[in-house]
Structures are given as structure tokens and as C-alpha cells.
Amino acid sequence: MKFALIRPATGEQALSGLAERLRSSEAHVTFRVGDQKIQTPCPDADYADAFRLLLAELDRLDLRGDVRVVGHRVVHGGERFSRPARIDAEVLEQIRACIPLAPLHNPANLAGIEAAQEAFPDAAHIAVFDTAFHQTMPEVAYRYAVPDAWYREHGVRRYGFHGTSHAFVAGEAARMLGRPLTDLNLVTAHLGNGCSVAAVRGGQSVDTSMGLTPLEGLVMGTRSGDVDPNLHDYLARQAGLTLAQVTDALNRESGLLGLSGLGSDLRELEAADAAGHAGARLALDVFAYRLAQKIAGMAVALPGLDALVFTGGIGENSADMRARTLRHLALLGLTCDEDRNARTVRGEAGAIHQEGARPVLVVNTDEERMIAQQAADLLGGQA
Ligand code: ADP
């Protein structure tokens, strides 16, 4: 659970923070107030407990009354939502209708909305969808080559996720390049625990690596990304696994964790690689190779490529992973300046390509700010 109290006009954050390791003995909420960081341990707390701690902190700072609009990140909006929506009974119903497409995420999003509506009854509540930005993808990019009836009757198509982040960093990249977003062709790579790349043409998404669910595409922390679609059948026959067991393993035991046998956290794997751990080395190499393949694939969706953009915890901080990936992309004229790359970490944004080459940018994503901005825009100045 991440949160921020933001003045959309200035981006100023009166309070921000996140709850981590919930439902474990190490559960805690971190609050950031100005330059101050306060960590509140709350062993075994769940989301509802963490939300109550947030409310208590708002009360302590006498800020609860300042909350006029609540922007909610909602993972799956299906084909119904191509922009944010003010939450009413019908919108809630539509979010509920998308539960089969995101059975882990949408119910949690709904629980969050209901808790916030109760805590802030006078505020406007806006849903901002992870899928919305990608609704501009052309049919050639979003259709799977499967029976047409699966699409018509069951919505089997590619939707894409991380839309808020891809949209935000595309805008930031345009600012850094000093060119209008409408003129630019970008590939954006959002690399966190979940990872996806997108092709952004003139500020609109024209392709992305995630599909029906956030499992498709790149190697991620614990998610496999692309595998052979016969895998479920093969493992059912060879290993006696059920559909649910294979799906669970592809989501929770694969990716960097599965390949390394060590963990899903890139920092941990980089340290292990430096100490000679073969599994960690393999995980990093596969991650970079598949990422480079997808970046090159995204370029096909664009008439040209003005810049590659890295963002997310890995994209913003791992100079090593950026360099590993760029080594595979010489064909596209993408390069890495060692010094610039090494300097551009921990909140530092900037260009990391070699002088005169095609721009490669590192941009800090700020989904909370983008959600606040979109919510405020929807209300047209009433906020
Ligand atoms: P989420 O998708 O949950 O928002 P983040 O965007 O915070 O995740 O990204 C988490 C990933 O970023 C983890 O794999 C973490 O190891 C990696 N990361 C964060 N800081 C660094 C760093 N300094 N060096 C390498 N990787 C980092």
C-alpha cells in the first residue's frame, strides 16, 4: 500500500509513505513528512490495519480535513475504461466485473476504495486504471492469434499495465529532450517488481509487453514472463501439477527468484553475482537479454525511435542492469556512457547514452503524482 497527500498544482507532498511486509511479523508503515522519515512497526498488520495507521497519522498532523479528492490506483479496467472515472455505483460494478481478469488485484482495490469512502465521505473518489493508457493500442497489437470467440465472449486480448507510469515518464522524457511529446517516438521500460516495456507514439501507447494479465512479457521479480503456452499441459502430465499450482508458481516462484534460486530482489542478486553465485549471474543475464529483446520488439510499433527511457526501482537504480541490457542493443544505435550511467542512480535522473548517440534516459517515475494530477484534471479545477 502506497499513499501520498499531494497538492496537484505544485506536486508538493504534505505526507507520503508505504506499508510493507504486511501480514508478517516485520510489517511496518513508513511515513515521510517533509525531510522526516518515521517508521511505525505493526507486527501482523493487514491492509485495513495499515490504513487505520495512515488515518491516525493524518489526524495527528491535522491533515485529514485537507483531503478533498482520493485517487485510487485500480489495476484492471478491461476495455471499459480508457481514462480515469469518478467512482459511483456503476463504476464500482464495472471494476467488480473485471475481477476475473485480475483476481488478486481488483478485489484488493475495491476493499481500499470502500475503506477510503468510509474515512473520507465528503471527498470525491476517482479510479485511475493501470490499463487505461494502453487502450489506444491498435488491434494488431492487442489481439492474440486465438479463436475469435475467445475475444468476443471472454475478453481474451492484450490489455497492458503500468499505464500510469509509462504515461508519466513519457511526459518527463519529452521535457528532458526539450521536444513536444506529440512529436516523439519512445520506448519506455518500467522495471520494478513487475516489469513491462511500452511503445509510446506521440504520447499514446501503441504496444506494450504485458497482456491479458500482468504475467506476460518480461522476466520479473517472481513472475516468469513469456513461456510456452503448452507449459500447463506439459507439467500436468509430467509432474502431476494442477492448473492452479502451475499458475501460482509462474506468478510467485519464477522470474529472478526462480532462475537464481536465491531471491527476487535485484540488489541481493547483484551482490551475489559479485560474490560468484552462478544462479544470480544467470538470472541477471536472462533478465537483461529478454528485456533487450522486448525493447527491440517494441521499436517495430514505431516509425522511428527518439529515445529509450528507463524507470522503476531497477530502471532508476541499477546502472549494472541498464549496461547489461544496452550491450544487446547496438543494432538500434543504443549506447551506454559508463560514467553517466554510474552517476544516474538513487533519484538522479538524466541521459546515460554516449555523446551524439540516440538518447537513453533515466526518469524517476511518480505514479502518486500522476494519479493526483489525473484525478484533479477529471474534476476540472473543482479540486
Ligand atoms: P514495485 O514494482 O513494487 O513498485 P520498485 O519499483 O520499488 O517495485 O522496484 C523494486 C526493485 O528495484 C527490486 O528488485 C529492487 O532490488 C530494485 N532496486 C531498488 N534499489 C536498487 C538499487 N540501488 N540497485 C539495484 N536494484 C535496486
GROMACS .gro file of C-alpha atoms and ligand atoms in nm:
model
  410
    1MET     CA    1   0.000   0.000   0.000
    2LYS     CA    2   0.147   0.332  -0.111
    3PHE     CA    3   0.000   0.673  -0.039
    4ALA     CA    4   0.071   1.043  -0.077
    5LEU     CA    5  -0.116   1.360   0.011
    6ILE     CA    6  -0.040   1.586  -0.283
    7ARG     CA    7  -0.124   1.935  -0.398
    8PRO     CA    8  -0.163   1.863  -0.770
    9ALA     CA    9  -0.077   2.214  -0.883
   10THR     CA   10   0.270   2.210  -0.726
   11GLY     CA   11   0.331   1.841  -0.666
   12GLU     CA   12   0.407   1.929  -0.304
   13GLN     CA   13   0.364   1.626  -0.075
   14ALA     CA   14   0.247   1.701   0.279
   15LEU     CA   15   0.263   1.331   0.372
   16SER     CA   16   0.364   1.019   0.183
   17GLY     CA   17   0.474   0.669   0.255
   18LEU     CA   18   0.413   0.299   0.220
   19ALA     CA   19   0.318  -0.012   0.415
   20GLU     CA   20   0.543  -0.315   0.365
   21ARG     CA   21   0.570  -0.681   0.465
   22LEU     CA   22   0.204  -0.678   0.572
   23ARG     CA   23   0.070  -0.994   0.736
   24SER     CA   24   0.419  -1.078   0.864
   25SER     CA   25   0.598  -1.017   1.194
   26GLU     CA   26   0.802  -0.748   1.017
   27ALA     CA   27   0.502  -0.546   0.898
   28HIS     CA   28   0.561  -0.172   0.919
   29VAL     CA   29   0.440   0.159   0.779
   30THR     CA   30   0.687   0.427   0.674
   31PHE     CA   31   0.564   0.788   0.681
   32ARG     CA   32   0.752   1.069   0.514
   33VAL     CA   33   0.669   1.419   0.641
   34GLY     CA   34   0.892   1.684   0.484
   35ASP     CA   35   1.250   1.555   0.526
   36GLN     CA   36   1.146   1.337   0.816
   37LYS     CA   37   1.100   0.960   0.782
   38ILE     CA   38   0.907   0.781   1.056
   39GLN     CA   39   0.888   0.403   1.065
   40THR     CA   40   0.599   0.253   1.262
   41PRO     CA   41   0.624  -0.122   1.327
   42CYS     CA   42   0.288  -0.302   1.327
   43PRO     CA   43   0.353  -0.678   1.353
   44ASP     CA   44   0.098  -0.895   1.167
   45ALA     CA   45  -0.098  -0.591   1.047
   46ASP     CA   46  -0.310  -0.633   0.735
   47TYR     CA   47  -0.418  -0.369   0.481
   48ALA     CA   48  -0.707  -0.247   0.697
   49ASP     CA   49  -0.474  -0.202   0.997
   50ALA     CA   50  -0.222  -0.016   0.783
   51PHE     CA   51  -0.496   0.211   0.650
   52ARG     CA   52  -0.606   0.288   1.008
   53LEU     CA   53  -0.247   0.386   1.092
   54LEU     CA   54  -0.248   0.621   0.793
   55LEU     CA   55  -0.571   0.783   0.916
   56ALA     CA   56  -0.424   0.823   1.265
   57GLU     CA   57  -0.117   0.991   1.117
   58LEU     CA   58  -0.336   1.229   0.911
   59ASP     CA   59  -0.526   1.314   1.229
   60ARG     CA   60  -0.204   1.366   1.425
   61LEU     CA   61  -0.085   1.612   1.161
   62ASP     CA   62  -0.432   1.765   1.142
   63LEU     CA   63  -0.442   1.692   0.768
   64ARG     CA   64  -0.747   1.469   0.733
   65GLY     CA   65  -0.973   1.765   0.651
   66ASP     CA   66  -0.736   1.864   0.367
   67VAL     CA   67  -0.821   1.551   0.171
   68ARG     CA   68  -1.062   1.670  -0.097
   69VAL     CA   69  -1.006   1.408  -0.362
   70VAL     CA   70  -0.892   1.047  -0.330
   71GLY     CA   71  -0.729   0.899  -0.641
   72HIS     CA   72  -0.729   0.520  -0.634
   73ARG     CA   73  -0.499   0.307  -0.844
   74VAL     CA   74  -0.708   0.027  -0.995
   75VAL     CA   75  -0.520  -0.244  -1.180
   76HIS     CA   76  -0.772  -0.372  -1.434
   77GLY     CA   77  -1.030  -0.163  -1.615
   78GLY     CA   78  -1.077  -0.403  -1.905
   79GLU     CA   79  -1.197  -0.238  -2.227
   80ARG     CA   80  -1.444  -0.025  -2.036
   81PHE     CA   81  -1.204   0.244  -1.910
   82SER     CA   82  -0.967   0.445  -2.126
   83ARG     CA   83  -0.947   0.731  -1.877
   84PRO     CA   84  -0.997   0.790  -1.504
   85ALA     CA   85  -1.354   0.773  -1.372
   86ARG     CA   86  -1.534   0.928  -1.078
   87ILE     CA   87  -1.640   0.637  -0.860
   88ASP     CA   88  -2.013   0.576  -0.833
   89ALA     CA   89  -2.221   0.260  -0.804
   90GLU     CA   90  -2.190   0.187  -1.175
   91VAL     CA   91  -1.813   0.231  -1.181
   92LEU     CA   92  -1.782   0.004  -0.876
   93GLU     CA   93  -1.986  -0.255  -1.064
   94GLN     CA   94  -1.760  -0.229  -1.368
   95ILE     CA   95  -1.448  -0.272  -1.152
   96ARG     CA   96  -1.614  -0.576  -0.996
   97ALA     CA   97  -1.688  -0.711  -1.344
   98CYS     CA   98  -1.313  -0.703  -1.417
   99ILE     CA   99  -1.229  -0.928  -1.118
  100PRO     CA  100  -1.193  -1.241  -1.335
  101LEU     CA  101  -0.921  -1.058  -1.530
  102ALA     CA  102  -0.729  -0.958  -1.214
  103PRO     CA  103  -0.841  -1.187  -0.932
  104LEU     CA  104  -0.561  -1.081  -0.696
  105HIS     CA  105  -0.566  -0.707  -0.760
  106ASN     CA  106  -0.918  -0.582  -0.825
  107PRO     CA  107  -1.074  -0.718  -0.502
  108ALA     CA  108  -0.796  -0.551  -0.302
  109ASN     CA  109  -0.853  -0.227  -0.496
  110LEU     CA  110  -1.226  -0.245  -0.418
  111ALA     CA  111  -1.157  -0.301  -0.047
  112GLY     CA  112  -0.931   0.006  -0.049
  113ILE     CA  113  -1.196   0.217  -0.221
  114GLU     CA  114  -1.463   0.114   0.028
  115ALA     CA  115  -1.240   0.185   0.328
  116ALA     CA  116  -1.145   0.526   0.187
  117GLN     CA  117  -1.506   0.617   0.107
  118GLU     CA  118  -1.591   0.549   0.468
  119ALA     CA  119  -1.297   0.751   0.600
  120PHE     CA  120  -1.343   1.042   0.358
  121PRO     CA  121  -1.719   1.057   0.294
  122ASP     CA  122  -1.710   1.415   0.165
  123ALA     CA  123  -1.420   1.369  -0.077
  124ALA     CA  124  -1.453   1.289  -0.448
  125HIS     CA  125  -1.319   0.939  -0.522
  126ILE     CA  126  -1.156   0.879  -0.860
  127ALA     CA  127  -1.039   0.549  -1.005
  128VAL     CA  128  -0.722   0.564  -1.217
  129PHE     CA  129  -0.669   0.245  -1.415
  130ASP     CA  130  -0.337   0.075  -1.489
  131THR     CA  131  -0.481  -0.049  -1.817
  132ALA     CA  132  -0.633   0.282  -1.938
  133PHE     CA  133  -0.324   0.429  -2.108
  134HIS     CA  134  -0.291   0.120  -2.328
  135GLN     CA  135  -0.645   0.139  -2.463
  136THR     CA  136  -0.501   0.330  -2.761
  137MET     CA  137  -0.315   0.017  -2.879
  138PRO     CA  138  -0.423  -0.080  -3.231
  139GLU     CA  139  -0.599  -0.412  -3.278
  140VAL     CA  140  -0.292  -0.556  -3.450
  141ALA     CA  141  -0.105  -0.514  -3.120
  142TYR     CA  142  -0.376  -0.617  -2.875
  143ARG     CA  143  -0.520  -0.927  -3.042
  144TYR     CA  144  -0.388  -1.278  -2.975
  145ALA     CA  145  -0.394  -1.531  -3.259
  146VAL     CA  146  -0.660  -1.743  -3.087
  147PRO     CA  147  -1.022  -1.826  -3.176
  148ASP     CA  148  -1.213  -1.504  -3.234
  149ALA     CA  149  -1.492  -1.615  -2.999
  150TRP     CA  150  -1.248  -1.609  -2.706
  151TYR     CA  151  -1.204  -1.239  -2.763
  152ARG     CA  152  -1.570  -1.164  -2.831
  153GLU     CA  153  -1.713  -1.370  -2.545
  154HIS     CA  154  -1.439  -1.367  -2.283
  155GLY     CA  155  -1.231  -1.055  -2.348
  156VAL     CA  156  -0.919  -1.256  -2.430
  157ARG     CA  157  -0.686  -0.985  -2.562
  158ARG     CA  158  -0.380  -0.791  -2.452
  159TYR     CA  159  -0.457  -0.503  -2.211
  160GLY     CA  160  -0.119  -0.394  -2.070
  161PHE     CA  161  -0.045  -0.248  -1.726
  162HIS     CA  162   0.175   0.014  -1.553
  163GLY     CA  163  -0.002   0.266  -1.777
  164THR     CA  164   0.020   0.549  -1.527
  165SER     CA  165   0.395   0.509  -1.504
  166HIS     CA  166   0.456   0.473  -1.879
  167ALA     CA  167   0.245   0.784  -1.943
  168PHE     CA  168   0.422   0.986  -1.673
  169VAL     CA  169   0.778   0.901  -1.778
  170ALA     CA  170   0.697   0.963  -2.146
  171GLY     CA  171   0.592   1.317  -2.050
  172GLU     CA  172   0.903   1.365  -1.837
  173ALA     CA  173   1.126   1.236  -2.119
  174ALA     CA  174   0.975   1.493  -2.358
  175ARG     CA  175   1.056   1.765  -2.107
  176MET     CA  176   1.414   1.640  -2.073
  177LEU     CA  177   1.456   1.627  -2.451
  178GLY     CA  178   1.303   1.973  -2.485
  179ARG     CA  179   1.060   1.850  -2.751
  180PRO     CA  180   0.681   1.821  -2.765
  181LEU     CA  181   0.556   1.478  -2.661
  182THR     CA  182   0.327   1.472  -2.966
  183ASP     CA  183   0.636   1.459  -3.193
  184LEU     CA  184   0.815   1.179  -3.010
  185ASN     CA  185   0.853   0.803  -3.054
  186LEU     CA  186   0.965   0.645  -2.729
  187VAL     CA  187   1.019   0.303  -2.577
  188THR     CA  188   0.965   0.316  -2.202
  189ALA     CA  189   1.084   0.039  -1.968
  190HIS     CA  190   0.918   0.022  -1.625
  191LEU     CA  191   1.132  -0.218  -1.420
  192GLY     CA  192   1.023  -0.280  -1.061
  193ASN     CA  193   0.896  -0.599  -0.901
  194GLY     CA  194   0.666  -0.608  -1.202
  195CYS     CA  195   0.825  -0.515  -1.533
  196SER     CA  196   0.691  -0.400  -1.868
  197VAL     CA  197   0.800  -0.206  -2.174
  198ALA     CA  198   0.577   0.015  -2.389
  199ALA     CA  199   0.596   0.180  -2.729
  200VAL     CA  200   0.470   0.538  -2.698
  201ARG     CA  201   0.396   0.729  -3.019
  202GLY     CA  202   0.304   1.095  -2.984
  203GLY     CA  203   0.215   1.039  -2.618
  204GLN     CA  204  -0.011   0.740  -2.690
  205SER     CA  205   0.061   0.376  -2.612
  206VAL     CA  206   0.078   0.169  -2.932
  207ASP     CA  207   0.211  -0.155  -2.781
  208THR     CA  208   0.326  -0.299  -2.450
  209SER     CA  209   0.470  -0.625  -2.324
  210MET     CA  210   0.207  -0.726  -2.066
  211GLY     CA  211  -0.109  -0.890  -2.191
  212LEU     CA  212  -0.437  -1.029  -2.061
  213THR     CA  213  -0.275  -1.032  -1.717
  214PRO     CA  214   0.044  -0.882  -1.572
  215LEU     CA  215   0.226  -1.214  -1.620
  216GLU     CA  216   0.308  -1.181  -1.991
  217GLY     CA  217   0.630  -1.037  -2.125
  218LEU     CA  218   0.949  -0.965  -1.936
  219VAL     CA  219   1.124  -1.163  -1.663
  220MET     CA  220   1.017  -1.005  -1.331
  221GLY     CA  221   1.094  -1.046  -0.959
  222THR     CA  222   0.887  -1.361  -0.910
  223ARG     CA  223   0.693  -1.374  -1.240
  224SER     CA  224   0.811  -1.578  -1.537
  225GLY     CA  225   0.706  -1.351  -1.821
  226ASP     CA  226   0.662  -1.532  -2.155
  227VAL     CA  227   0.669  -1.912  -2.152
  228ASP     CA  228   0.548  -2.173  -2.398
  229PRO     CA  229   0.166  -2.177  -2.381
  230ASN     CA  230   0.179  -2.558  -2.362
  231LEU     CA  231   0.356  -2.541  -2.027
  232HIS     CA  232   0.047  -2.603  -1.811
  233ASP     CA  233  -0.041  -2.913  -2.008
  234TYR     CA  234   0.315  -3.044  -2.006
  235LEU     CA  235   0.360  -3.002  -1.630
  236ALA     CA  236   0.019  -3.152  -1.558
  237ARG     CA  237   0.122  -3.468  -1.743
  238GLN     CA  238   0.488  -3.484  -1.639
  239ALA     CA  239   0.477  -3.357  -1.281
  240GLY     CA  240   0.113  -3.408  -1.187
  241LEU     CA  241   0.068  -3.038  -1.111
  242THR     CA  242  -0.275  -2.876  -1.119
  243LEU     CA  243  -0.357  -2.567  -1.325
  244ALA     CA  244  -0.361  -2.361  -1.006
  245GLN     CA  245  -0.021  -2.491  -0.895
  246VAL     CA  246   0.145  -2.403  -1.225
  247THR     CA  247  -0.020  -2.059  -1.235
  248ASP     CA  248   0.090  -1.992  -0.879
  249ALA     CA  249   0.449  -2.098  -0.949
  250LEU     CA  250   0.463  -1.882  -1.264
  251ASN     CA  251   0.347  -1.581  -1.059
  252ARG     CA  252   0.527  -1.634  -0.729
  253GLU     CA  253   0.822  -1.870  -0.771
  254SER     CA  254   0.959  -1.779  -1.112
  255GLY     CA  255   1.140  -1.479  -1.260
  256LEU     CA  256   1.460  -1.369  -1.088
  257LEU     CA  257   1.369  -1.582  -0.786
  258GLY     CA  258   1.315  -1.897  -0.990
  259LEU     CA  259   1.627  -1.861  -1.203
  260SER     CA  260   1.862  -1.769  -0.918
  261GLY     CA  261   1.715  -1.993  -0.652
  262LEU     CA  262   1.810  -1.709  -0.422
  263GLY     CA  263   1.565  -1.420  -0.420
  264SER     CA  264   1.361  -1.174  -0.624
  265ASP     CA  265   1.538  -0.856  -0.515
  266LEU     CA  266   1.781  -0.727  -0.776
  267ARG     CA  267   2.013  -0.573  -0.518
  268GLU     CA  268   2.057  -0.909  -0.348
  269LEU     CA  269   2.129  -1.078  -0.681
  270GLU     CA  270   2.383  -0.817  -0.786
  271ALA     CA  271   2.568  -0.870  -0.458
  272ALA     CA  272   2.553  -1.249  -0.501
  273ASP     CA  273   2.676  -1.222  -0.861
  274ALA     CA  274   2.971  -1.013  -0.745
  275ALA     CA  275   3.050  -1.292  -0.497
  276GLY     CA  276   3.046  -1.550  -0.778
  277HIS     CA  277   2.697  -1.706  -0.740
  278ALA     CA  278   2.622  -1.878  -1.074
  279GLY     CA  279   2.242  -1.873  -1.033
  280ALA     CA  280   2.243  -1.499  -0.967
  281ARG     CA  281   2.457  -1.440  -1.275
  282LEU     CA  282   2.220  -1.645  -1.490
  283ALA     CA  283   1.913  -1.462  -1.356
  284LEU     CA  284   2.067  -1.121  -1.433
  285ASP     CA  285   2.176  -1.231  -1.781
  286VAL     CA  286   1.836  -1.376  -1.874
  287PHE     CA  287   1.658  -1.067  -1.737
  288ALA     CA  288   1.876  -0.835  -1.948
  289TYR     CA  289   1.862  -1.047  -2.263
  290ARG     CA  290   1.484  -1.079  -2.261
  291LEU     CA  291   1.444  -0.712  -2.174
  292ALA     CA  292   1.662  -0.615  -2.472
  293GLN     CA  293   1.458  -0.844  -2.699
  294LYS     CA  294   1.135  -0.680  -2.590
  295ILE     CA  295   1.275  -0.329  -2.629
  296ALA     CA  296   1.380  -0.414  -2.985
  297GLY     CA  297   1.036  -0.567  -3.045
  298MET     CA  298   0.862  -0.250  -2.925
  299ALA     CA  299   1.059  -0.046  -3.180
  300VAL     CA  300   0.862  -0.229  -3.453
  301ALA     CA  301   0.548  -0.045  -3.336
  302LEU     CA  302   0.711   0.295  -3.403
  303PRO     CA  303   0.811   0.480  -3.722
  304GLY     CA  304   1.138   0.576  -3.554
  305LEU     CA  305   1.296   0.579  -3.211
  306ASP     CA  306   1.375   0.910  -3.043
  307ALA     CA  307   1.471   0.771  -2.702
  308LEU     CA  308   1.470   0.472  -2.470
  309VAL     CA  309   1.355   0.550  -2.116
  310PHE     CA  310   1.436   0.351  -1.801
  311THR     CA  311   1.227   0.382  -1.485
  312GLY     CA  312   1.107   0.186  -1.175
  313GLY     CA  313   1.323   0.063  -0.886
  314ILE     CA  314   1.555  -0.131  -1.117
  315GLY     CA  315   1.548   0.113  -1.409
  316GLU     CA  316   1.623   0.411  -1.184
  317ASN     CA  317   1.888   0.248  -0.967
  318SER     CA  318   2.066  -0.039  -1.133
  319ALA     CA  319   2.339   0.101  -1.356
  320ASP     CA  320   2.460  -0.256  -1.397
  321MET     CA  321   2.128  -0.385  -1.536
  322ARG     CA  322   2.099  -0.089  -1.773
  323ALA     CA  323   2.451  -0.154  -1.904
  324ARG     CA  324   2.389  -0.529  -1.940
  325THR     CA  325   2.072  -0.459  -2.139
  326LEU     CA  326   2.220  -0.191  -2.362
  327ARG     CA  327   2.505  -0.425  -2.462
  328HIS     CA  328   2.245  -0.625  -2.662
  329LEU     CA  329   2.101  -0.319  -2.836
  330ALA     CA  330   2.385  -0.184  -3.051
  331LEU     CA  331   2.175  -0.272  -3.356
  332LEU     CA  332   1.933   0.007  -3.260
  333GLY     CA  333   2.218   0.254  -3.204
  334LEU     CA  334   2.162   0.242  -2.829
  335THR     CA  335   2.475   0.301  -2.623
  336CYS     CA  336   2.580   0.343  -2.262
  337ASP     CA  337   2.825   0.601  -2.131
  338GLU     CA  338   2.988   0.433  -1.833
  339ASP     CA  339   3.039   0.747  -1.624
  340ARG     CA  340   2.698   0.899  -1.691
  341ASN     CA  341   2.535   0.563  -1.624
  342ALA     CA  342   2.715   0.514  -1.292
  343ARG     CA  343   2.619   0.865  -1.177
  344THR     CA  344   2.249   0.834  -1.268
  345VAL     CA  345   2.116   0.641  -0.965
  346ARG     CA  346   1.921   0.697  -0.643
  347GLY     CA  347   1.686   0.972  -0.755
  348GLU     CA  348   1.925   1.124  -1.009
  349ALA     CA  349   1.755   1.149  -1.349
  350GLY     CA  350   1.933   1.214  -1.678
  351ALA     CA  351   2.085   1.091  -2.002
  352ILE     CA  352   2.320   0.791  -1.999
  353HIS     CA  353   2.397   0.746  -2.371
  354GLN     CA  354   2.730   0.823  -2.537
  355GLU     CA  355   2.773   1.171  -2.680
  356GLY     CA  356   2.597   1.208  -3.014
  357ALA     CA  357   2.417   0.872  -2.993
  358ARG     CA  358   2.043   0.804  -2.968
  359PRO     CA  359   1.913   0.927  -2.630
  360VAL     CA  360   1.882   0.679  -2.343
  361LEU     CA  361   1.720   0.845  -2.042
  362VAL     CA  362   1.666   0.757  -1.677
  363VAL     CA  363   1.345   0.911  -1.540
  364ASN     CA  364   1.206   0.884  -1.188
  365THR     CA  365   0.850   0.763  -1.205
  366ASP     CA  366   0.593   0.923  -0.976
  367GLU     CA  367   0.268   0.732  -1.002
  368GLU     CA  368   0.120   0.901  -0.696
  369ARG     CA  369   0.167   1.243  -0.852
  370MET     CA  370   0.026   1.128  -1.186
  371ILE     CA  371  -0.280   0.978  -1.012
  372ALA     CA  372  -0.334   1.304  -0.822
  373GLN     CA  373  -0.295   1.506  -1.141
  374GLN     CA  374  -0.536   1.289  -1.337
  375ALA     CA  375  -0.792   1.297  -1.056
  376ALA     CA  376  -0.767   1.675  -1.038
  377ASP     CA  377  -0.791   1.708  -1.418
  378LEU     CA  378  -1.105   1.495  -1.421
  379LEU     CA  379  -1.267   1.727  -1.171
  380GLY     CA  380  -1.170   2.023  -1.390
  381GLY     CA  381  -1.040   2.258  -1.128
  382GLN     CA  382  -1.305   2.175  -0.868
  383ALA     CA  383  -1.026   2.023  -0.658
  384ADP     P1  384   0.740  -0.207  -0.715
  384ADP     O1  385   0.718  -0.266  -0.850
  384ADP     O2  386   0.697  -0.297  -0.604
  384ADP     O3  387   0.692  -0.064  -0.701
  384ADP     P2  388   1.009  -0.092  -0.719
  384ADP     O4  389   0.981  -0.006  -0.836
  384ADP     O5  390   1.036  -0.030  -0.588
  384ADP     O6  391   0.899  -0.206  -0.700
  384ADP     O7  392   1.137  -0.183  -0.761
  384ADP     C1  393   1.185  -0.286  -0.681
  384ADP     C2  394   1.311  -0.343  -0.745
  384ADP     O8  395   1.409  -0.239  -0.759
  384ADP     C3  396   1.376  -0.453  -0.662
  384ADP     O9  397   1.419  -0.560  -0.747
  384ADP     C4  398   1.497  -0.383  -0.605
  384ADP    O10  399   1.602  -0.471  -0.580
  384ADP     C5  400   1.533  -0.287  -0.715
  384ADP     N1  401   1.621  -0.182  -0.664
  384ADP     C6  402   1.589  -0.083  -0.578
  384ADP     N2  403   1.701  -0.010  -0.546
  384ADP     C7  404   1.805  -0.067  -0.615
  384ADP     C8  405   1.945  -0.041  -0.625
  384ADP     N3  406   2.001   0.058  -0.560
  384ADP     N4  407   2.017  -0.122  -0.706
  384ADP     C9  408   1.960  -0.224  -0.773
  384ADP     N5  409   1.830  -0.253  -0.767
  384ADP    C10  410   1.753  -0.178  -0.690
   0.00000   0.00000   0.00000
